[in-house]
PDB file of C-alpha atoms in Angstrom:
ATOM      1  CA  UNK A 242      -0.020   0.190   0.025  1.00  0.00           C
ATOM      2  CA  UNK A 243       0.985   3.499  -0.553  1.00  0.00           C
ATOM      3  CA  UNK A 244       3.860   2.199  -2.884  1.00  0.00           C
ATOM      4  CA  UNK A 245       5.492   4.765  -5.265  1.00  0.00           C
ATOM      5  CA  UNK A 246       7.849   4.125  -8.059  1.00  0.00           C
ATOM      6  CA  UNK A 247      10.936   6.875  -7.221  1.00  0.00           C
ATOM      7  CA  UNK A 248      13.198   5.886 -10.175  1.00  0.00           C
ATOM      8  CA  UNK A 249      13.811   3.541 -12.950  1.00  0.00           C
ATOM      9  CA  UNK A 250      16.659   2.528 -14.892  1.00  0.00           C
ATOM     10  CA  UNK A 251      17.378   0.358 -18.125  1.00  0.00           C
ATOM     11  CA  UNK A 252      20.221  -0.359 -19.900  1.00  0.00           C
ATOM     12  CA  UNK A 253      21.987   2.617 -22.005  1.00  0.00           C
ATOM     13  CA  UNK A 254      20.213   3.090 -25.526  1.00  0.00           C
ATOM     14  CA  UNK A 255      23.503   2.173 -27.222  1.00  0.00           C
ATOM     15  CA  UNK A 256      23.114  -1.295 -26.023  1.00  0.00           C
ATOM     16  CA  UNK A 257      20.268  -1.526 -28.533  1.00  0.00           C
ATOM     17  CA  UNK A 258      21.199   0.642 -31.170  1.00  0.00           C
ATOM     18  CA  UNK A 259      24.175  -1.114 -32.059  1.00  0.00           C
ATOM     19  CA  UNK A 260      22.510  -4.705 -32.730  1.00  0.00           C
ATOM     20  CA  UNK A 261      19.494  -2.753 -34.565  1.00  0.00           C
ATOM     21  CA  UNK A 262      21.792  -0.980 -36.777  1.00  0.00           C
ATOM     22  CA  UNK A 263      23.370  -4.210 -37.726  1.00  0.00           C
ATOM     23  CA  UNK A 264      20.137  -6.182 -38.503  1.00  0.00           C
ATOM     24  CA  UNK A 265      19.116  -2.989 -40.499  1.00  0.00           C
ATOM     25  CA  UNK A 266      22.125  -3.376 -42.670  1.00  0.00           C
ATOM     26  CA  UNK A 267      21.578  -6.730 -43.080  1.00  0.00           C
ATOM     27  CA  UNK A 268      17.976  -6.289 -44.429  1.00  0.00           C
ATOM     28  CA  UNK A 269      19.358  -3.678 -46.773  1.00  0.00           C
ATOM     29  CA  UNK A 270      21.974  -6.081 -47.835  1.00  0.00           C
ATOM     30  CA  UNK A 271      19.216  -8.863 -48.311  1.00  0.00           C
ATOM     31  CA  UNK A 272      17.184  -6.128 -50.293  1.00  0.00           C
ATOM     32  CA  UNK A 273      20.091  -5.361 -52.362  1.00  0.00           C
ATOM     33  CA  UNK A 274      20.784  -8.800 -53.498  1.00  0.00           C
ATOM     34  CA  UNK A 275      17.302  -9.718 -54.069  1.00  0.00           C
ATOM     35  CA  UNK A 276      17.331  -9.538 -57.821  1.00  0.00           C
ATOM     36  CA  UNK A 277      20.325 -11.540 -58.101  1.00  0.00           C
ATOM     37  CA  UNK A 278      18.856 -14.086 -55.406  1.00  0.00           C
ATOM     38  CA  UNK A 279      15.747 -14.282 -57.229  1.00  0.00           C
ATOM     39  CA  UNK A 280      17.710 -15.853 -60.414  1.00  0.00           C
ATOM     40  CA  UNK A 281      18.301 -18.956 -58.370  1.00  0.00           C
ATOM     41  CA  UNK A 282      14.529 -19.597 -58.575  1.00  0.00           C
ATOM     42  CA  UNK A 283      12.760 -21.102 -55.335  1.00  0.00           C
ATOM     43  CA  UNK A 284      16.133 -21.527 -53.464  1.00  0.00           C
ATOM     44  CA  UNK A 285      17.175 -17.977 -53.777  1.00  0.00           C
ATOM     45  CA  UNK A 286      13.733 -16.710 -52.709  1.00  0.00           C
ATOM     46  CA  UNK A 287      13.976 -19.028 -49.793  1.00  0.00           C
ATOM     47  CA  UNK A 288      17.210 -17.593 -48.777  1.00  0.00           C
ATOM     48  CA  UNK A 289      15.955 -14.006 -49.038  1.00  0.00           C
ATOM     49  CA  UNK A 290      12.989 -14.766 -46.863  1.00  0.00           C
ATOM     50  CA  UNK A 291      14.862 -16.487 -44.285  1.00  0.00           C
ATOM     51  CA  UNK A 292      17.459 -13.732 -44.082  1.00  0.00           C
ATOM     52  CA  UNK A 293      14.656 -11.027 -43.848  1.00  0.00           C
ATOM     53  CA  UNK A 294      12.679 -13.040 -41.380  1.00  0.00           C
ATOM     54  CA  UNK A 295      15.964 -13.486 -39.256  1.00  0.00           C
ATOM     55  CA  UNK A 296      16.757  -9.844 -39.167  1.00  0.00           C
ATOM     56  CA  UNK A 297      13.252  -8.716 -38.301  1.00  0.00           C
ATOM     57  CA  UNK A 298      12.664 -11.402 -35.415  1.00  0.00           C
ATOM     58  CA  UNK A 299      16.210 -10.601 -34.114  1.00  0.00           C
ATOM     59  CA  UNK A 300      15.482  -6.824 -34.282  1.00  0.00           C
ATOM     60  CA  UNK A 301      12.448  -7.177 -32.476  1.00  0.00           C
ATOM     61  CA  UNK A 302      13.879  -9.524 -29.651  1.00  0.00           C
ATOM     62  CA  UNK A 303      16.565  -6.992 -29.118  1.00  0.00           C
ATOM     63  CA  UNK A 304      14.110  -4.232 -28.788  1.00  0.00           C
ATOM     64  CA  UNK A 305      11.794  -6.010 -26.485  1.00  0.00           C
ATOM     65  CA  UNK A 306      14.808  -7.310 -24.157  1.00  0.00           C
ATOM     66  CA  UNK A 307      16.002  -3.488 -23.870  1.00  0.00           C
ATOM     67  CA  UNK A 308      12.623  -2.317 -23.050  1.00  0.00           C
ATOM     68  CA  UNK A 309      11.569  -4.882 -20.810  1.00  0.00           C
ATOM     69  CA  UNK A 310      14.796  -5.333 -18.658  1.00  0.00           C
ATOM     70  CA  UNK A 311      14.289  -2.765 -16.245  1.00  0.00           C
ATOM     71  CA  UNK A 312      15.592  -1.847 -12.431  1.00  0.00           C
ATOM     72  CA  UNK A 313      13.000  -0.117 -10.541  1.00  0.00           C
ATOM     73  CA  UNK A 314      13.586   1.709  -7.060  1.00  0.00           C
ATOM     74  CA  UNK A 315      10.136   1.981  -5.148  1.00  0.00           C
ATOM     75  CA  UNK A 316       9.106   3.663  -1.740  1.00  0.00           C
ATOM     76  CA  UNK A 317       9.618   0.249  -0.350  1.00  0.00           C
ATOM     77  CA  UNK A 318      11.862  -2.012  -2.439  1.00  0.00           C
ATOM     78  CA  UNK A 319      13.918  -2.664  -5.287  1.00  0.00           C
ATOM     79  CA  UNK A 320      12.589  -4.783  -8.288  1.00  0.00           C
ATOM     80  CA  UNK A 321      15.074  -6.384 -10.795  1.00  0.00           C
ATOM     81  CA  UNK A 322      13.005  -7.163 -13.981  1.00  0.00           C
ATOM     82  CA  UNK A 323      15.061  -9.599 -16.524  1.00  0.00           C
ATOM     83  CA  UNK A 324      13.544 -10.715 -19.656  1.00  0.00           C
ATOM     84  CA  UNK A 325      15.773 -13.516 -21.523  1.00  0.00           C
ATOM     85  CA  UNK A 326      13.691 -14.069 -24.506  1.00  0.00           C
ATOM     86  CA  UNK A 327      10.341 -13.843 -25.972  1.00  0.00           C
ATOM     87  CA  UNK A 328       8.688 -15.895 -23.049  1.00  0.00           C
ATOM     88  CA  UNK A 329      11.132 -16.077 -20.421  1.00  0.00           C
ATOM     89  CA  UNK A 330      11.361 -13.775 -17.241  1.00  0.00           C
ATOM     90  CA  UNK A 331      12.908 -13.198 -14.061  1.00  0.00           C
ATOM     91  CA  UNK A 332      11.759 -10.674 -11.687  1.00  0.00           C
ATOM     92  CA  UNK A 333      13.752 -10.351  -8.210  1.00  0.00           C
ATOM     93  CA  UNK A 334      13.055  -7.836  -5.269  1.00  0.00           C
ATOM     94  CA  UNK A 335      14.435  -6.752  -2.302  1.00  0.00           C
ATOM     95  CA  UNK A 336      13.085  -4.724   0.664  1.00  0.00           C
ATOM     96  CA  UNK A 337      14.708  -1.571   1.216  1.00  0.00           C
ATOM     97  CA  UNK A 338      15.229  -2.394   4.991  1.00  0.00           C
ATOM     98  CA  UNK A 339      17.054  -5.512   4.027  1.00  0.00           C
ATOM     99  CA  UNK A 340      19.667  -4.210   1.792  1.00  0.00           C
ATOM    100  CA  UNK A 341      22.904  -4.396   2.999  1.00  0.00           C
ATOM    101  CA  UNK A 342      25.411  -2.985   0.260  1.00  0.00           C
ATOM    102  CA  UNK A 343      24.931  -1.129  -2.923  1.00  0.00           C
ATOM    103  CA  UNK A 344      28.052  -1.010  -5.193  1.00  0.00           C
ATOM    104  CA  UNK A 345      29.156   0.308  -8.631  1.00  0.00           C
ATOM    105  CA  UNK A 346      31.296  -0.955 -11.094  1.00  0.00           C
ATOM    106  CA  UNK A 347      32.635   0.108 -14.372  1.00  0.00           C
ATOM    107  CA  UNK A 348      33.751  -2.719 -17.075  1.00  0.00           C
ATOM    108  CA  UNK A 349      35.709  -1.760 -20.128  1.00  0.00           C
ATOM    109  CA  UNK A 350      36.025   1.390 -22.243  1.00  0.00           C
ATOM    110  CA  UNK A 351      32.069   1.378 -23.182  1.00  0.00           C
ATOM    111  CA  UNK A 352      31.450   2.179 -19.644  1.00  0.00           C
ATOM    112  CA  UNK A 353      33.811   5.013 -19.581  1.00  0.00           C
ATOM    113  CA  UNK A 354      32.981   6.560 -22.865  1.00  0.00           C
ATOM    114  CA  UNK A 355      29.006   6.535 -22.318  1.00  0.00           C
ATOM    115  CA  UNK A 356      29.292   7.244 -18.661  1.00  0.00           C
ATOM    116  CA  UNK A 357      27.602   4.245 -17.753  1.00  0.00           C
ATOM    117  CA  UNK A 358      28.023   1.549 -15.131  1.00  0.00           C
ATOM    118  CA  UNK A 359      26.738  -1.709 -13.287  1.00  0.00           C
ATOM    119  CA  UNK A 360      24.862  -1.799 -10.086  1.00  0.00           C
ATOM    120  CA  UNK A 361      24.888  -4.521  -7.670  1.00  0.00           C
ATOM    121  CA  UNK A 362      22.742  -4.854  -4.629  1.00  0.00           C
ATOM    122  CA  UNK A 363      23.552  -7.560  -1.711  1.00  0.00           C
ATOM    123  CA  UNK A 364      20.517  -8.143   0.794  1.00  0.00           C
ATOM    124  CA  UNK A 365      20.700  -9.707   4.286  1.00  0.00           C
ATOM    125  CA  UNK A 366      20.176 -13.281   4.627  1.00  0.00           C
ATOM    126  CA  UNK A 367      20.758 -14.375   0.868  1.00  0.00           C
ATOM    127  CA  UNK A 368      23.330 -14.988  -1.446  1.00  0.00           C
ATOM    128  CA  UNK A 369      21.557 -13.431  -4.410  1.00  0.00           C
ATOM    129  CA  UNK A 370      22.602 -10.579  -6.085  1.00  0.00           C
ATOM    130  CA  UNK A 371      20.477  -7.862  -8.066  1.00  0.00           C
ATOM    131  CA  UNK A 372      22.293  -6.629 -10.835  1.00  0.00           C
ATOM    132  CA  UNK A 373      21.847  -4.489 -13.826  1.00  0.00           C
ATOM    133  CA  UNK A 374      24.889  -3.365 -16.267  1.00  0.00           C
ATOM    134  CA  UNK A 375      25.470  -0.423 -18.671  1.00  0.00           C
ATOM    135  CA  UNK A 376      22.743   1.853 -17.158  1.00  0.00           C
ATOM    136  CA  UNK A 377      23.275   5.571 -17.460  1.00  0.00           C
ATOM    137  CA  UNK A 378      24.211   7.644 -14.060  1.00  0.00           C
ATOM    138  CA  UNK A 379      24.437   4.598 -11.742  1.00  0.00           C
ATOM    139  CA  UNK A 380      25.830   6.649  -8.912  1.00  0.00           C
ATOM    140  CA  UNK A 381      22.623   8.672  -9.275  1.00  0.00           C
ATOM    141  CA  UNK A 382      20.461   5.540  -8.838  1.00  0.00           C
ATOM    142  CA  UNK A 383      22.501   4.355  -5.882  1.00  0.00           C
ATOM    143  CA  UNK A 384      21.893   7.613  -4.475  1.00  0.00           C
ATOM    144  CA  UNK A 385      18.176   7.338  -4.738  1.00  0.00           C
ATOM    145  CA  UNK A 386      18.394   3.829  -3.050  1.00  0.00           C
ATOM    146  CA  UNK A 387      20.095   5.253  -0.092  1.00  0.00           C
ATOM    147  CA  UNK A 388      17.391   8.349   0.158  1.00  0.00           C
ATOM    148  CA  UNK A 389      14.606   5.575   0.005  1.00  0.00           C
ATOM    149  CA  UNK A 390      16.630   3.453   2.803  1.00  0.00           C
ATOM    150  CA  UNK A 391      16.626   6.686   4.946  1.00  0.00           C
ATOM    151  CA  UNK A 392      12.888   7.344   4.455  1.00  0.00           C
ATOM    152  CA  UNK A 393      12.056   3.670   5.472  1.00  0.00           C
ATOM    153  CA  UNK A 394      14.537   3.883   8.559  1.00  0.00           C
ATOM    154  CA  UNK A 395      12.731   7.228   9.676  1.00  0.00           C
ATOM    155  CA  UNK A 396       9.193   5.452   9.356  1.00  0.00           C
ATOM    156  CA  UNK A 397      10.226   2.588  11.344  1.00  0.00           C
ATOM    157  CA  UNK A 398      11.857   4.844  13.887  1.00  0.00           C
ATOM    158  CA  UNK A 399       8.443   6.681  13.973  1.00  0.00           C
ATOM    159  CA  UNK A 400       6.564   3.459  14.507  1.00  0.00           C
ATOM    160  CA  UNK A 401       8.676   2.303  17.219  1.00  0.00           C
ATOM    161  CA  UNK A 402       8.251   5.453  19.274  1.00  0.00           C
ATOM    162  CA  UNK A 403       4.828   5.218  19.167  1.00  0.00           C
ATOM    163  CA  UNK A 404       4.875   1.674  20.377  1.00  0.00           C
ATOM    164  CA  UNK A 405       5.149   2.347  23.843  1.00  0.00           C
ATOM    165  CA  UNK A 406       2.003   4.846  23.714  1.00  0.00           C
ATOM    166  CA  UNK A 407      -0.004   2.007  21.949  1.00  0.00           C
ATOM    167  CA  UNK A 408       0.791  -0.352  24.727  1.00  0.00           C
ATOM    168  CA  UNK A 409      -0.297   2.168  27.371  1.00  0.00           C
ATOM    169  CA  UNK A 410      -3.623   2.738  25.557  1.00  0.00           C
ATOM    170  CA  UNK A 411      -4.083  -0.870  25.338  1.00  0.00           C
ATOM    171  CA  UNK A 412      -3.399  -1.509  28.989  1.00  0.00           C
ATOM    172  CA  UNK A 413      -6.359   1.214  29.757  1.00  0.00           C
ATOM    173  CA  UNK A 414      -9.018  -0.712  27.965  1.00  0.00           C
ATOM    174  CA  UNK A 415     -11.307  -3.079  29.578  1.00  0.00           C
ATOM    175  CA  UNK A 416     -10.270  -6.752  29.147  1.00  0.00           C
ATOM    176  CA  UNK A 417     -13.327  -7.450  27.063  1.00  0.00           C
ATOM    177  CA  UNK A 418     -12.216  -4.323  24.780  1.00  0.00           C
ATOM    178  CA  UNK A 419      -8.683  -5.722  24.773  1.00  0.00           C
ATOM    179  CA  UNK A 420      -9.755  -8.988  23.437  1.00  0.00           C
ATOM    180  CA  UNK A 421     -11.947  -7.227  20.927  1.00  0.00           C
ATOM    181  CA  UNK A 422      -9.068  -5.058  19.560  1.00  0.00           C
ATOM    182  CA  UNK A 423      -6.632  -8.301  19.616  1.00  0.00           C
ATOM    183  CA  UNK A 424      -9.469 -10.153  17.348  1.00  0.00           C
ATOM    184  CA  UNK A 425      -9.672  -7.262  15.041  1.00  0.00           C
ATOM    185  CA  UNK A 426      -5.838  -7.168  14.534  1.00  0.00           C
ATOM    186  CA  UNK A 427      -5.433 -10.763  13.852  1.00  0.00           C
ATOM    187  CA  UNK A 428      -8.313 -10.379  11.354  1.00  0.00           C
ATOM    188  CA  UNK A 429      -6.462  -7.675   9.474  1.00  0.00           C
ATOM    189  CA  UNK A 430      -3.242  -9.751   9.696  1.00  0.00           C
ATOM    190  CA  UNK A 431      -4.943 -12.607   7.962  1.00  0.00           C
ATOM    191  CA  UNK A 432      -6.582 -10.385   5.490  1.00  0.00           C
ATOM    192  CA  UNK A 433      -3.110  -9.087   4.773  1.00  0.00           C
ATOM    193  CA  UNK A 434      -1.562 -12.326   4.639  1.00  0.00           C
ATOM    194  CA  UNK A 435      -4.179 -13.645   2.055  1.00  0.00           C
ATOM    195  CA  UNK A 436      -3.688 -10.333  -0.408  1.00  0.00           C
ATOM    196  CA  UNK A 437       0.092 -10.987  -0.162  1.00  0.00           C
ATOM    197  CA  UNK A 438      -0.624 -14.802  -0.979  1.00  0.00           C
ATOM    198  CA  UNK A 439      -3.049 -13.709  -3.759  1.00  0.00           C
ATOM    199  CA  UNK A 440      -0.578 -11.328  -5.342  1.00  0.00           C
ATOM    200  CA  UNK A 441       2.321 -13.866  -5.297  1.00  0.00           C
ATOM    201  CA  UNK A 442       0.118 -16.279  -7.077  1.00  0.00           C
ATOM    202  CA  UNK A 443      -0.815 -14.099  -9.538  1.00  0.00           C
ATOM    203  CA  UNK A 444       2.881 -13.310 -10.545  1.00  0.00           C
ATOM    204  CA  UNK A 445       3.766 -16.853 -10.663  1.00  0.00           C
ATOM    205  CA  UNK A 446       1.020 -17.553 -13.301  1.00  0.00           C
ATOM    206  CA  UNK A 447       1.886 -14.434 -15.148  1.00  0.00           C
ATOM    207  CA  UNK A 448       5.518 -15.549 -15.224  1.00  0.00           C
TER     208      UNK A 448
END
């Protein structure tokens, strides 16, 4: 509830521009030799169609992978969406209060020329690492994660400070009122657990 997307990042546009330009050149080359290929009859036509189909499908796949692979920072968590093909997805997430380390790495000349980098996130109690490479302004993304973590810590501190007052108010209630409040809290927790289970099931079915 009340979860907002603070920032999102995907790989630099150059990561999709290069393969798209190559495939576009392949299509132009195929069209240029179309007349020569057609002289070979059905075999030449088949080669022309196969090359054109390959270039078109590969270009579509490259575009979908670039647009679908995204790194989201929300007010509650970090979400890493990885698309590996037309029908294969991996979605990983980490709560902000469980993130232990956020590091930025630069690999190779490409990152220095286009000022991109890779960001890696290590969480508590898990060996899994959330990572995305070749993103623009990786240090700004790390700063956004740190700011979101600070906001979560302030919320948790405020909640912990209000807990003694809540306990005092509960003690002032009559026994039957305390039982009614406790029963209602259990009901809310059950509804929340069921809602989270339903969302998890929907994500599994969609994945």
